[in-house]
Short mmCIF file of C-alpha atoms in Angstrom, two decimals:
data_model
loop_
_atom_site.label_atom_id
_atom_site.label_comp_id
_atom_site.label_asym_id
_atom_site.label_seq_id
_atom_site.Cartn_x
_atom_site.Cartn_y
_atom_site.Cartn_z
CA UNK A 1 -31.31 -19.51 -22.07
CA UNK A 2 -30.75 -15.99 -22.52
CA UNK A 3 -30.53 -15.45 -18.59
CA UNK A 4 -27.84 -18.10 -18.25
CA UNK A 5 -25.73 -16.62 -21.39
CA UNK A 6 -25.94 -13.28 -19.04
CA UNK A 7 -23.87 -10.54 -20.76
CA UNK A 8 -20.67 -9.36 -19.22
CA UNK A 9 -21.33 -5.83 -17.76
CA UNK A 10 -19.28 -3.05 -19.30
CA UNK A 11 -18.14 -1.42 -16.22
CA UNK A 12 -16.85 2.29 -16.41
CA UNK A 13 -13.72 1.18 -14.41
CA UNK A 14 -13.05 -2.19 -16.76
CA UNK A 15 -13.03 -4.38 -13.73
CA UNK A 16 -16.54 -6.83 -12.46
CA UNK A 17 -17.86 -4.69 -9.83
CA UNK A 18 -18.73 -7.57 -7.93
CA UNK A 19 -14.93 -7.96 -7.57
CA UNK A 20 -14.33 -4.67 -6.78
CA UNK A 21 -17.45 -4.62 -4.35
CA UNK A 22 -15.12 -7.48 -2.33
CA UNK A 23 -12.10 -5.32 -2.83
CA UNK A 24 -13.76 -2.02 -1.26
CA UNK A 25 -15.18 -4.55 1.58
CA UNK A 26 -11.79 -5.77 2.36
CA UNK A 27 -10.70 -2.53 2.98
CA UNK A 28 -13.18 -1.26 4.99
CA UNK A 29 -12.26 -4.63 7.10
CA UNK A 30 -8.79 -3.68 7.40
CA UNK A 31 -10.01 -0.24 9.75
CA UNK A 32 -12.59 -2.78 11.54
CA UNK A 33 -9.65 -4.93 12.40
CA UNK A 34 -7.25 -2.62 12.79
CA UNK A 35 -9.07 -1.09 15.20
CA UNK A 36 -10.17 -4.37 17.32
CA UNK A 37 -5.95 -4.70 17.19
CA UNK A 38 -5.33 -1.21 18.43
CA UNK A 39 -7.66 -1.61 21.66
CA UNK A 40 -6.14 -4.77 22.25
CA UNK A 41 -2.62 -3.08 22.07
CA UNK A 42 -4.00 -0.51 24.33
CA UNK A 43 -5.20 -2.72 26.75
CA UNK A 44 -2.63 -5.43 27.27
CA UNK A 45 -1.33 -5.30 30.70
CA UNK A 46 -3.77 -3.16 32.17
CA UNK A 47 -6.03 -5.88 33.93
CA UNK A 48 -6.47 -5.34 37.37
CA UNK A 49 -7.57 -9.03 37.73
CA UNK A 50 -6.41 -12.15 36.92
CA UNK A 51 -6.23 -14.19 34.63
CA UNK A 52 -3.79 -12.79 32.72
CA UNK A 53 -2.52 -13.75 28.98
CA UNK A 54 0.21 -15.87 29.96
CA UNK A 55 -1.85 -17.45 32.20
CA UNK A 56 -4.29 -18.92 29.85
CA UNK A 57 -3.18 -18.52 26.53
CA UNK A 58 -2.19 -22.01 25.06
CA UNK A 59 0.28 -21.74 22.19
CA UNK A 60 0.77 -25.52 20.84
CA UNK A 61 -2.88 -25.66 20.70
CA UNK A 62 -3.06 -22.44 18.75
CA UNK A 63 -0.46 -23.00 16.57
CA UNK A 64 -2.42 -26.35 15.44
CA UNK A 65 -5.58 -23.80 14.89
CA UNK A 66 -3.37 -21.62 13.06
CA UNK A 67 -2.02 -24.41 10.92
CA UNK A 68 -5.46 -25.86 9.99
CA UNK A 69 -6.02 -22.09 8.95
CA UNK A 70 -3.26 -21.55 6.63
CA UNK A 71 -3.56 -25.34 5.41
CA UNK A 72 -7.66 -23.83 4.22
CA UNK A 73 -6.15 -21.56 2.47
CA UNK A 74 -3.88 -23.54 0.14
CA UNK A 75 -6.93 -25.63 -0.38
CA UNK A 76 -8.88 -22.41 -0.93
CA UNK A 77 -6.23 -21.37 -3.58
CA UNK A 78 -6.73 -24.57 -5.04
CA UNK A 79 -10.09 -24.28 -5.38
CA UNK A 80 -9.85 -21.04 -7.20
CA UNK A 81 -7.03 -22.82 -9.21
CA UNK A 82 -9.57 -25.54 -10.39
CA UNK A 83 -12.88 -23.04 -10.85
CA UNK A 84 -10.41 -20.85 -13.24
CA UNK A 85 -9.34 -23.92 -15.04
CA UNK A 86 -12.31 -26.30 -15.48
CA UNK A 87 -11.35 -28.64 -13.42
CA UNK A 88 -15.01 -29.01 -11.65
CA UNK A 89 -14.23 -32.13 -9.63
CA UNK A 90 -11.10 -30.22 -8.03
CA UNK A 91 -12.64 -26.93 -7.45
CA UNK A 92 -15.60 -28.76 -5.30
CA UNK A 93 -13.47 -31.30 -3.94
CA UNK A 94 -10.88 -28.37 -2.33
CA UNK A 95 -14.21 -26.25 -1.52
CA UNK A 96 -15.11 -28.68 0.40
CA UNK A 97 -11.66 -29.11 1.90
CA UNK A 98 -11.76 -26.01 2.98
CA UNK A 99 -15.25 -25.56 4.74
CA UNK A 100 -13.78 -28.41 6.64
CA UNK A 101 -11.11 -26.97 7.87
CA UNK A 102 -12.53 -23.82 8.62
CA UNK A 103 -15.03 -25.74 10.97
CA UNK A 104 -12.23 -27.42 12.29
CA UNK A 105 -10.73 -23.68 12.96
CA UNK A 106 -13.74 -22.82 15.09
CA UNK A 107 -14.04 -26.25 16.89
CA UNK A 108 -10.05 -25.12 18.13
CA UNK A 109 -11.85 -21.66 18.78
CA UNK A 110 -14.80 -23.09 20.82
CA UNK A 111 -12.95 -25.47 22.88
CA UNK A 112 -10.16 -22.38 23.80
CA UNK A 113 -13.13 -19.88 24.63
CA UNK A 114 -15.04 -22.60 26.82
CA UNK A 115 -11.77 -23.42 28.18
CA UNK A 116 -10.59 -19.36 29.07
CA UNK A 117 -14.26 -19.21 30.67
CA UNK A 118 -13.60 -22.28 33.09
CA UNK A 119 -10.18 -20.62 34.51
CA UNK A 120 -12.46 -17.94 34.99
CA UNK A 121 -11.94 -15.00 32.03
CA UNK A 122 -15.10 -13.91 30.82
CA UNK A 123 -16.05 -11.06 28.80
CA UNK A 124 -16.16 -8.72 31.59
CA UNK A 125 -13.29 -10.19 33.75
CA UNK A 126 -10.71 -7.31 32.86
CA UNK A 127 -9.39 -5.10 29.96
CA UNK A 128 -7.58 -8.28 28.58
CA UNK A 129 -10.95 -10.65 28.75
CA UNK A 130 -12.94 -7.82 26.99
CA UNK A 131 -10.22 -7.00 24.15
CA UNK A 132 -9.35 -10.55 23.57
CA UNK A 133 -12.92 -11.90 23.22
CA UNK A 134 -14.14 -9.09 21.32
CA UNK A 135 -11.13 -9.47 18.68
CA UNK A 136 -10.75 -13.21 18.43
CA UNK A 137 -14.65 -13.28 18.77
CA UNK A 138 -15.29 -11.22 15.84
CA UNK A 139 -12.36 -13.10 13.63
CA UNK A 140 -14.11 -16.56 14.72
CA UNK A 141 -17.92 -14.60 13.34
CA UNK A 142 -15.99 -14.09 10.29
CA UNK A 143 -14.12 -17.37 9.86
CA UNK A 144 -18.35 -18.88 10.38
CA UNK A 145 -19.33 -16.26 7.14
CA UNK A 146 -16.70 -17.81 4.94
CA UNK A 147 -17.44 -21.07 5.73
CA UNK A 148 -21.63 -20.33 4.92
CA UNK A 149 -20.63 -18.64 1.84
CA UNK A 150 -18.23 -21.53 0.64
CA UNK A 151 -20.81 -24.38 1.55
CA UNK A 152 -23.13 -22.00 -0.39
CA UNK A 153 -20.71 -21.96 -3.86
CA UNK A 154 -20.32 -25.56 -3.12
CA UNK A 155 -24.35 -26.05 -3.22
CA UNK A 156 -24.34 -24.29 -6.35
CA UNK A 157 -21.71 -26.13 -7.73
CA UNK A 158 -23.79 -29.35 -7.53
CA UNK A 159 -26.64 -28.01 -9.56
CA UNK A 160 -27.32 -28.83 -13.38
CA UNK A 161 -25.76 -25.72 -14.74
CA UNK A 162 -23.40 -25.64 -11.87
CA UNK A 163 -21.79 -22.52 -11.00
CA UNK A 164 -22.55 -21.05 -14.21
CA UNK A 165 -20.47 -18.89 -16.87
CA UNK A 166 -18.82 -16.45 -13.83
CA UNK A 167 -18.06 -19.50 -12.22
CA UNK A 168 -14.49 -18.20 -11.76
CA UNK A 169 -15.63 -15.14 -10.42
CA UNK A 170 -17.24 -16.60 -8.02
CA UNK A 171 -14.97 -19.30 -6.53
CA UNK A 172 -12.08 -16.10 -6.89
CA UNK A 173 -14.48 -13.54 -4.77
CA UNK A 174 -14.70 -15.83 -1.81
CA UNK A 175 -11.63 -16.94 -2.32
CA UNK A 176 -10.56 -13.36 -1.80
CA UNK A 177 -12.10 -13.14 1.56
CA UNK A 178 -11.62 -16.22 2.78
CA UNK A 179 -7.69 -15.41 2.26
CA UNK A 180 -8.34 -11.64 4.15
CA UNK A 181 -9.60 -13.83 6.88
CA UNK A 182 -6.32 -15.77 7.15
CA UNK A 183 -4.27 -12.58 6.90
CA UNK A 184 -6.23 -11.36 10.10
CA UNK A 185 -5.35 -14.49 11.82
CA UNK A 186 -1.62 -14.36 10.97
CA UNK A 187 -1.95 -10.84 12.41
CA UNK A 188 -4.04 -11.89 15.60
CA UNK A 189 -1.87 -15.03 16.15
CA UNK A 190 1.33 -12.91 16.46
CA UNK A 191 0.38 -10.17 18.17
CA UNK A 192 -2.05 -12.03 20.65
CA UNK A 193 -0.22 -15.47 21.08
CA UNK A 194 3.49 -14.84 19.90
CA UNK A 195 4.30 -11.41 21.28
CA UNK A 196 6.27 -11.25 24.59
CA UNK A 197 3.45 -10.28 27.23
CA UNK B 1 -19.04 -12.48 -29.60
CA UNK B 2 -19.89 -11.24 -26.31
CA UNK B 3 -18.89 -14.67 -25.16
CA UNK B 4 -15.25 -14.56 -26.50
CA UNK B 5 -14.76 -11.13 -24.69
CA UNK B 6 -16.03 -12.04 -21.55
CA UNK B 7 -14.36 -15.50 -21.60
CA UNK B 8 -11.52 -13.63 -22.45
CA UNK B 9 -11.48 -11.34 -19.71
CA UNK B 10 -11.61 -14.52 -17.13
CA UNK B 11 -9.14 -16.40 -18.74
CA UNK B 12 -6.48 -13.49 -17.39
CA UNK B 13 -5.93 -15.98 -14.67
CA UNK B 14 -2.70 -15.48 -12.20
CA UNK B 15 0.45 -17.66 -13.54
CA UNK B 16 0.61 -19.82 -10.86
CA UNK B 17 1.13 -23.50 -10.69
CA UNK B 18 -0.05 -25.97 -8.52
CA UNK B 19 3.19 -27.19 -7.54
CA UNK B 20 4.13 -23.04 -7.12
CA UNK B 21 0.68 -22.88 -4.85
CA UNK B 22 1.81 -26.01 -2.66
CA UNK B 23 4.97 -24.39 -2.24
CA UNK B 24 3.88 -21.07 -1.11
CA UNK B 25 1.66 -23.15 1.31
CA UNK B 26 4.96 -24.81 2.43
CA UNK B 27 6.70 -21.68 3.14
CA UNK B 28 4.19 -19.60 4.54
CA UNK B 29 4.39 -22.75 7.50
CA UNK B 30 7.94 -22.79 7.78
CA UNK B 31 7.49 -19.26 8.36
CA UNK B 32 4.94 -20.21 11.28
CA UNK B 33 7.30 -22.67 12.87
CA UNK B 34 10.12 -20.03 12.52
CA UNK B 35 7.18 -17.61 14.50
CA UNK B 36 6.77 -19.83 16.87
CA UNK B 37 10.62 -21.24 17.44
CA UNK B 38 11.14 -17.33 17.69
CA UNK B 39 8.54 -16.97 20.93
CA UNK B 40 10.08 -19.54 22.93
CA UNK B 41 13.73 -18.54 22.11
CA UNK B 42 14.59 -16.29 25.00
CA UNK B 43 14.63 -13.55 23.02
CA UNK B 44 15.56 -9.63 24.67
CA UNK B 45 11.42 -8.25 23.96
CA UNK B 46 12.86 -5.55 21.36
CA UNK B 47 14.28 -7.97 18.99
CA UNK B 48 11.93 -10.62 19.40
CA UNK B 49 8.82 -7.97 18.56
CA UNK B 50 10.61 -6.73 15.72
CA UNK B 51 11.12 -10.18 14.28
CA UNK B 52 7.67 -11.32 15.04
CA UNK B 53 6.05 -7.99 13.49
CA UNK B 54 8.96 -8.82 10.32
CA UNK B 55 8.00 -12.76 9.70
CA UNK B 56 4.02 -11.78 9.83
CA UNK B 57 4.47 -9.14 7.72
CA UNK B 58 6.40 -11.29 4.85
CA UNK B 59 3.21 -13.91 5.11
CA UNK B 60 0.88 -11.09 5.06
CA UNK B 61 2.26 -9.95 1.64
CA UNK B 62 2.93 -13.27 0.38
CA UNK B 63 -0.81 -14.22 0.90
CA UNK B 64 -2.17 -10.80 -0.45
CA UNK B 65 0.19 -11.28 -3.61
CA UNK B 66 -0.01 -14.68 -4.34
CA UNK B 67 -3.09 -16.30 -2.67
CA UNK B 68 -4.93 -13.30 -3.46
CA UNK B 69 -3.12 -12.72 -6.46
CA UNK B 70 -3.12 -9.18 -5.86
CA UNK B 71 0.34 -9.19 -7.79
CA UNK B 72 -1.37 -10.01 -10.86
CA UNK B 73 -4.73 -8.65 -11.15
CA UNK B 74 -6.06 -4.78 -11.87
CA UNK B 75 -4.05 -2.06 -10.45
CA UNK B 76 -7.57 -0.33 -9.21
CA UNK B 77 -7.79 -3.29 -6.79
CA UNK B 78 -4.61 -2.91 -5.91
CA UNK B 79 -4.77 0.82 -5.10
CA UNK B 80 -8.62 0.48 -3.20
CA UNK B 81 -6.76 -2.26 -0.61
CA UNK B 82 -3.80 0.04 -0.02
CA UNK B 83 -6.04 2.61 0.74
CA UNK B 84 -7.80 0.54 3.38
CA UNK B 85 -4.50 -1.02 4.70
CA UNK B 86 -2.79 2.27 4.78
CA UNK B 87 -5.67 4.22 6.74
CA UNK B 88 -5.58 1.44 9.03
CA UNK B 89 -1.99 1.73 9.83
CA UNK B 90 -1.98 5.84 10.30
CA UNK B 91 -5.34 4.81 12.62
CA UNK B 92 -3.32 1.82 14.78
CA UNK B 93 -0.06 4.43 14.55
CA UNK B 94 -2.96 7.20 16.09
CA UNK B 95 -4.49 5.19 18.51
CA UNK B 96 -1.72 4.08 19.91
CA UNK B 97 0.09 7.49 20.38
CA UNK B 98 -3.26 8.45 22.22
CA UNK B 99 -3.73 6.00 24.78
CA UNK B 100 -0.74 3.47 25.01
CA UNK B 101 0.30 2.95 28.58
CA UNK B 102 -2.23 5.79 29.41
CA UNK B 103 -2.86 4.26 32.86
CA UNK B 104 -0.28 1.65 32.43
CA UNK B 105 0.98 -0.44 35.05
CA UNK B 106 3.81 0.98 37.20
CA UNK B 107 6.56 -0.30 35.57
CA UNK B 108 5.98 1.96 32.49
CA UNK B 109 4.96 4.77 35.09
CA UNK B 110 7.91 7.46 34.14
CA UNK B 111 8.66 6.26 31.12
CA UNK B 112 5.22 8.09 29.53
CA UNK B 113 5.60 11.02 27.86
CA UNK B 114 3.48 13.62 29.30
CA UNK B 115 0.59 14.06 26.22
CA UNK B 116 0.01 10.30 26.00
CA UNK B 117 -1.96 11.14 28.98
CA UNK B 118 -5.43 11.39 27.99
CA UNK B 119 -6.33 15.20 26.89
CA UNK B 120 -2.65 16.41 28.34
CA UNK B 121 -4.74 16.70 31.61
CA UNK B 122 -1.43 14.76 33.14
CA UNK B 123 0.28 18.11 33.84
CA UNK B 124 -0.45 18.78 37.70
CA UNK B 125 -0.32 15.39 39.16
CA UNK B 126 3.30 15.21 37.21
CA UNK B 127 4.53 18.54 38.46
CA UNK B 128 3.53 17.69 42.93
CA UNK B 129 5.95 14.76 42.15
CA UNK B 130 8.64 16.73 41.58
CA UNK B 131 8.21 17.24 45.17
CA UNK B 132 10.44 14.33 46.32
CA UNK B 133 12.93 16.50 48.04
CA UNK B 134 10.73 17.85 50.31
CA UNK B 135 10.56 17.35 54.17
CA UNK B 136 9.44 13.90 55.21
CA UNK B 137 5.50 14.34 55.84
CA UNK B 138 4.40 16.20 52.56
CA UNK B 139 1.40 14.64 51.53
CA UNK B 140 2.48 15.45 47.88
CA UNK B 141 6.01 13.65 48.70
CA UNK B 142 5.11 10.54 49.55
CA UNK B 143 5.97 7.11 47.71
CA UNK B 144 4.10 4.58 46.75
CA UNK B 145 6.19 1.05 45.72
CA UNK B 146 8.58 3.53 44.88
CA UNK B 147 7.37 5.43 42.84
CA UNK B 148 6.18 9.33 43.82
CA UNK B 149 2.60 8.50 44.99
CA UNK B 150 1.46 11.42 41.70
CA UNK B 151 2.83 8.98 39.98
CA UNK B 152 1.36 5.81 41.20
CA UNK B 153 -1.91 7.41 41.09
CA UNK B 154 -1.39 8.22 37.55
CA UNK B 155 -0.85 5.16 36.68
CA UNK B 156 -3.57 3.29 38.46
CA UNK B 157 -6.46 5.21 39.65
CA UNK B 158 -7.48 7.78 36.63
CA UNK B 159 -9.06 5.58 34.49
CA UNK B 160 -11.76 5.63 37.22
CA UNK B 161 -11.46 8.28 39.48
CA UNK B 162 -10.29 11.11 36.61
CA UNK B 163 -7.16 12.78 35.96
CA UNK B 164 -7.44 15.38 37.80
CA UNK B 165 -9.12 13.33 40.54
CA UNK B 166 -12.51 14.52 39.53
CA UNK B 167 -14.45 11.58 39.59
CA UNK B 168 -15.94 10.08 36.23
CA UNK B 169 -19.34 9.73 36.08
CA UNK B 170 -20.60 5.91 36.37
CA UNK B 171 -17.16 5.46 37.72
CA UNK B 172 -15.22 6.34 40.40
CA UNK B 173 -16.11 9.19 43.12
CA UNK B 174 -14.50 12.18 43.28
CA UNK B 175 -11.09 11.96 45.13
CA UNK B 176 -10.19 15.96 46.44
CA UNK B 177 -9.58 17.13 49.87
CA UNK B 178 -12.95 19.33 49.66
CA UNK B 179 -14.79 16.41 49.35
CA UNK B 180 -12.92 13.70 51.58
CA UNK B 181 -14.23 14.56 54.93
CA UNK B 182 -14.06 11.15 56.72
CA UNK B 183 -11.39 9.92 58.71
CA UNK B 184 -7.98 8.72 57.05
CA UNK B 185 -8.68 5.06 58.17
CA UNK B 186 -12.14 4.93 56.30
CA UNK B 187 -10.32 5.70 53.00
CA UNK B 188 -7.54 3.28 54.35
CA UNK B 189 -9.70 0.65 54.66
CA UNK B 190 -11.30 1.53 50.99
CA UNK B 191 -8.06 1.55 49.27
CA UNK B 192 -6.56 -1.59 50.80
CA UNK B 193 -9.98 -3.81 50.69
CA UNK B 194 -11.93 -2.10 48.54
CA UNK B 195 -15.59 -2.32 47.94
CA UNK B 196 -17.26 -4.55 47.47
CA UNK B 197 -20.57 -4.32 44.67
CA UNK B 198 -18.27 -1.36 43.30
CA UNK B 199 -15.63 -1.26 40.41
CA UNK B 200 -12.95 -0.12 43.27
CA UNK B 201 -10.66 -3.28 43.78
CA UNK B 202 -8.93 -4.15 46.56
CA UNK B 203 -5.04 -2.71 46.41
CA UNK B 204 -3.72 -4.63 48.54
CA UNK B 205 -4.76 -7.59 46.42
CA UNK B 206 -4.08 -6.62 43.04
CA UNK B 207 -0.88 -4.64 43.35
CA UNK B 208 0.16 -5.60 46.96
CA UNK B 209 0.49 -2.31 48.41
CA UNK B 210 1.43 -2.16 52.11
CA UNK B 211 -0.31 -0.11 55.06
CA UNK B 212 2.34 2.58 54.11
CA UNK B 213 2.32 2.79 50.43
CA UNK B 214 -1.85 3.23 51.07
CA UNK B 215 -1.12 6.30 53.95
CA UNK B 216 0.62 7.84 51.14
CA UNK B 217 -2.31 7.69 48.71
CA UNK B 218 -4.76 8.27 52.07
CA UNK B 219 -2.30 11.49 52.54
CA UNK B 220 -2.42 12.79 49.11
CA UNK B 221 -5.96 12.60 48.08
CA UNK B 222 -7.02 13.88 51.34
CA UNK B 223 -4.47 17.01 51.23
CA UNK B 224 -2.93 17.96 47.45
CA UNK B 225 -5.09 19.74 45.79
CA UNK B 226 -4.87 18.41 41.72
#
């Protein structure tokens, strides 16, 4: 009993480190991103090859995957929403919500890579094949770790004791990255899809 | 006791409703659809970019404040994502001083400013195409879709061949009249079809140079000295 009535750490900063540990984390993502960004920005419009952006790129389809994306995160709010205020069956019901649509994210993601690779861009087509793979690539690889680590909580949730007493903490950590992982997409969608090429 | 604290601590949740959660849903996709409406709006580039880079920043900030209730929570996790967010920026801002349109296509060829060229090593290849006045037959005045063929080569052959036509190792060969001793149409033939098995693509396919635009590269590798 003592282990689940775990005493909240005294922290010399007054905040959970755990939720500082996702803070620092998030920031460190920002450089990976931003760089990922930066050498796509570098490389756009120096292919020697075809295909090019604006031949490929398909913008309803990816405005769909970036609705179901924004959509997980109101659910993922939600689910924060419900964890911080008891409300059990709504916290697991929008967890789940959102591991859905986060799979339903990367089924968009899957179908538009295996579709790019039948018109013939591949990793090592041209500058635009390498920088757009590696950047969308590594968004999609972190899209897959949220939606792990929210089937995880989710898991826990359906235990006896549940989540336990940081239950909020929990549910709010994730939700933290699962949110950064939007904000990259907004950021990706616009400059990748939207931007004049 | 402890328990009070600690519950207390947790219970500093962000003031937001459900209904004020749905809506911020709602207008971070009107946003989208304003995004999108923007792309296929016709748009001159300049203003479109800047509205594009304007509309994802606002739902950038409205996720980090409100989603992530950033707004509301302990200024040391405010100040840690800054940090990141800010070193990010200076290292995009960086980056992209460095290298942008470093061997960019030919349209931006002019428009570069002479140290975005990798290591300033730009400098000679810029200063033969100030040759243009000269008599017709100067290898160094020749032009290439025109542009001064310095210029063109600047633009399109570096990245493998080195700026100061030095060849890069794992790359491209060395391109300098001490080392080109074959005849012009051997080069001629490598520029236009290129090779194949090699990284050296066929000009004439890619960029659609004709036989003369490619005597005008043929003529200054083999003769200007970087």
């Amino acid at each position: 009993m003592a282990a689940a009535h775990e005493v909240q750490h005294h922290t010399s900063t007054g905040v959970d480190n755990r939720k500082l540990l996702m803070w620092v984390f998030l920031a460190s993502e920002c450089l990976f991103f931003g760089t990922l960004i930066s050498t796509y920005l570098i490389f756009k419009g120096e292919s020697l090859v075809p295909p090019r952006p604006e031949d490929v790129l398909d913008i309803p389809l990816t405005s769909a995957s970036t609705f179901v994306l924004l959509m997980s995160s109101l659910t993922m709010v939600l689910a924060v929403y419900g964890a911080q205020h008891g409300r059990i069956g709504m916290m697991k019901g929008m967890l789940l919500c959102t591991v859905l649509l986060g799979l339903g994210f990367l089924g968009f993601q899957v179908y538009e890579f295996m579709h790019f690779v039948h018109e013939g861009l591949s990793l090592s087509t041209n500058q635009f094949g390498a920088s757009f793979y590696v950047l969308t690539g590594f968004h999609g690889f972190h899209v897959g770790i949220g939606v792990l680590y929210l089937t995880s909580l989710l898991i826990g949730s359906m235990r006896r004791h549940g989540l336990g007493r940081d239950r909020d903490l929990w549910v709010d950590t994730a939700g933290l990255y699962w949110h950064f992982v939007d904000i990259v997409w907004i950021v990706i969608f616009t400059i990748i899809y939207l931007m004049p090429h | 006791m402890e328990h009070e604290a600690a519950a207390a601590q947790h219970n500093e949740h962000p003031p937001t409703t459900i209904r004020q959660y749905v809506m911020i849903g709602l207008i971070l996709t009107v946003l989208t659809v304003i995004e999108l409406w923007l792309s296929y709006s016709g748009l001159p580039h300049g203003p479109l970019i800047a509205a594009l880079l304007f509309f994802s920043a606002v739902k950038f900030v409205i996720v980090v404040a409100l989603f992530m209730h950033l707004r509301f929570d302990h200024p040391l996790f405010r100040r840690m994502f800054a940090f990141g967010f800010v070193l990010a920026a200076i290292l995009l801002v960086a980056l992209l001083g460095l290298f942008w349109g470093d061997h960019a296509s030919t349209d931006l060829v002019g428009g570069i400013p002479e140290g975005a060229v990798v290591a300033g090593h730009g400098d000679s290849e810029e200063g033969e195409a100030e040759g243009e006045g000269e008599p017709a037959g100067d290898p160094a005045a020749g032009m290439v879709q025109g542009i001064p063929v310095a210029e063109f080569f600047q633009a399109n052959c570096v990245a493998c061949h080195g700026p100061n036509r030095e060849g890069v190792t794992g790359l491209g060969l060395p391109l300098l009249p001490s080392v080109l001793d074959q005849p012009d149409e051997f080069y001629h033939d490598t520029i236009a079809n290129g090779r194949t098995g090699t990284a050296m693509p066929s000009w004439t396919a890619t960029k659609g140079l004709t036989d003369a635009d490619i005597d005008a590269l043929v003529q200054f590798i083999k003769h200007v000295e970087p």
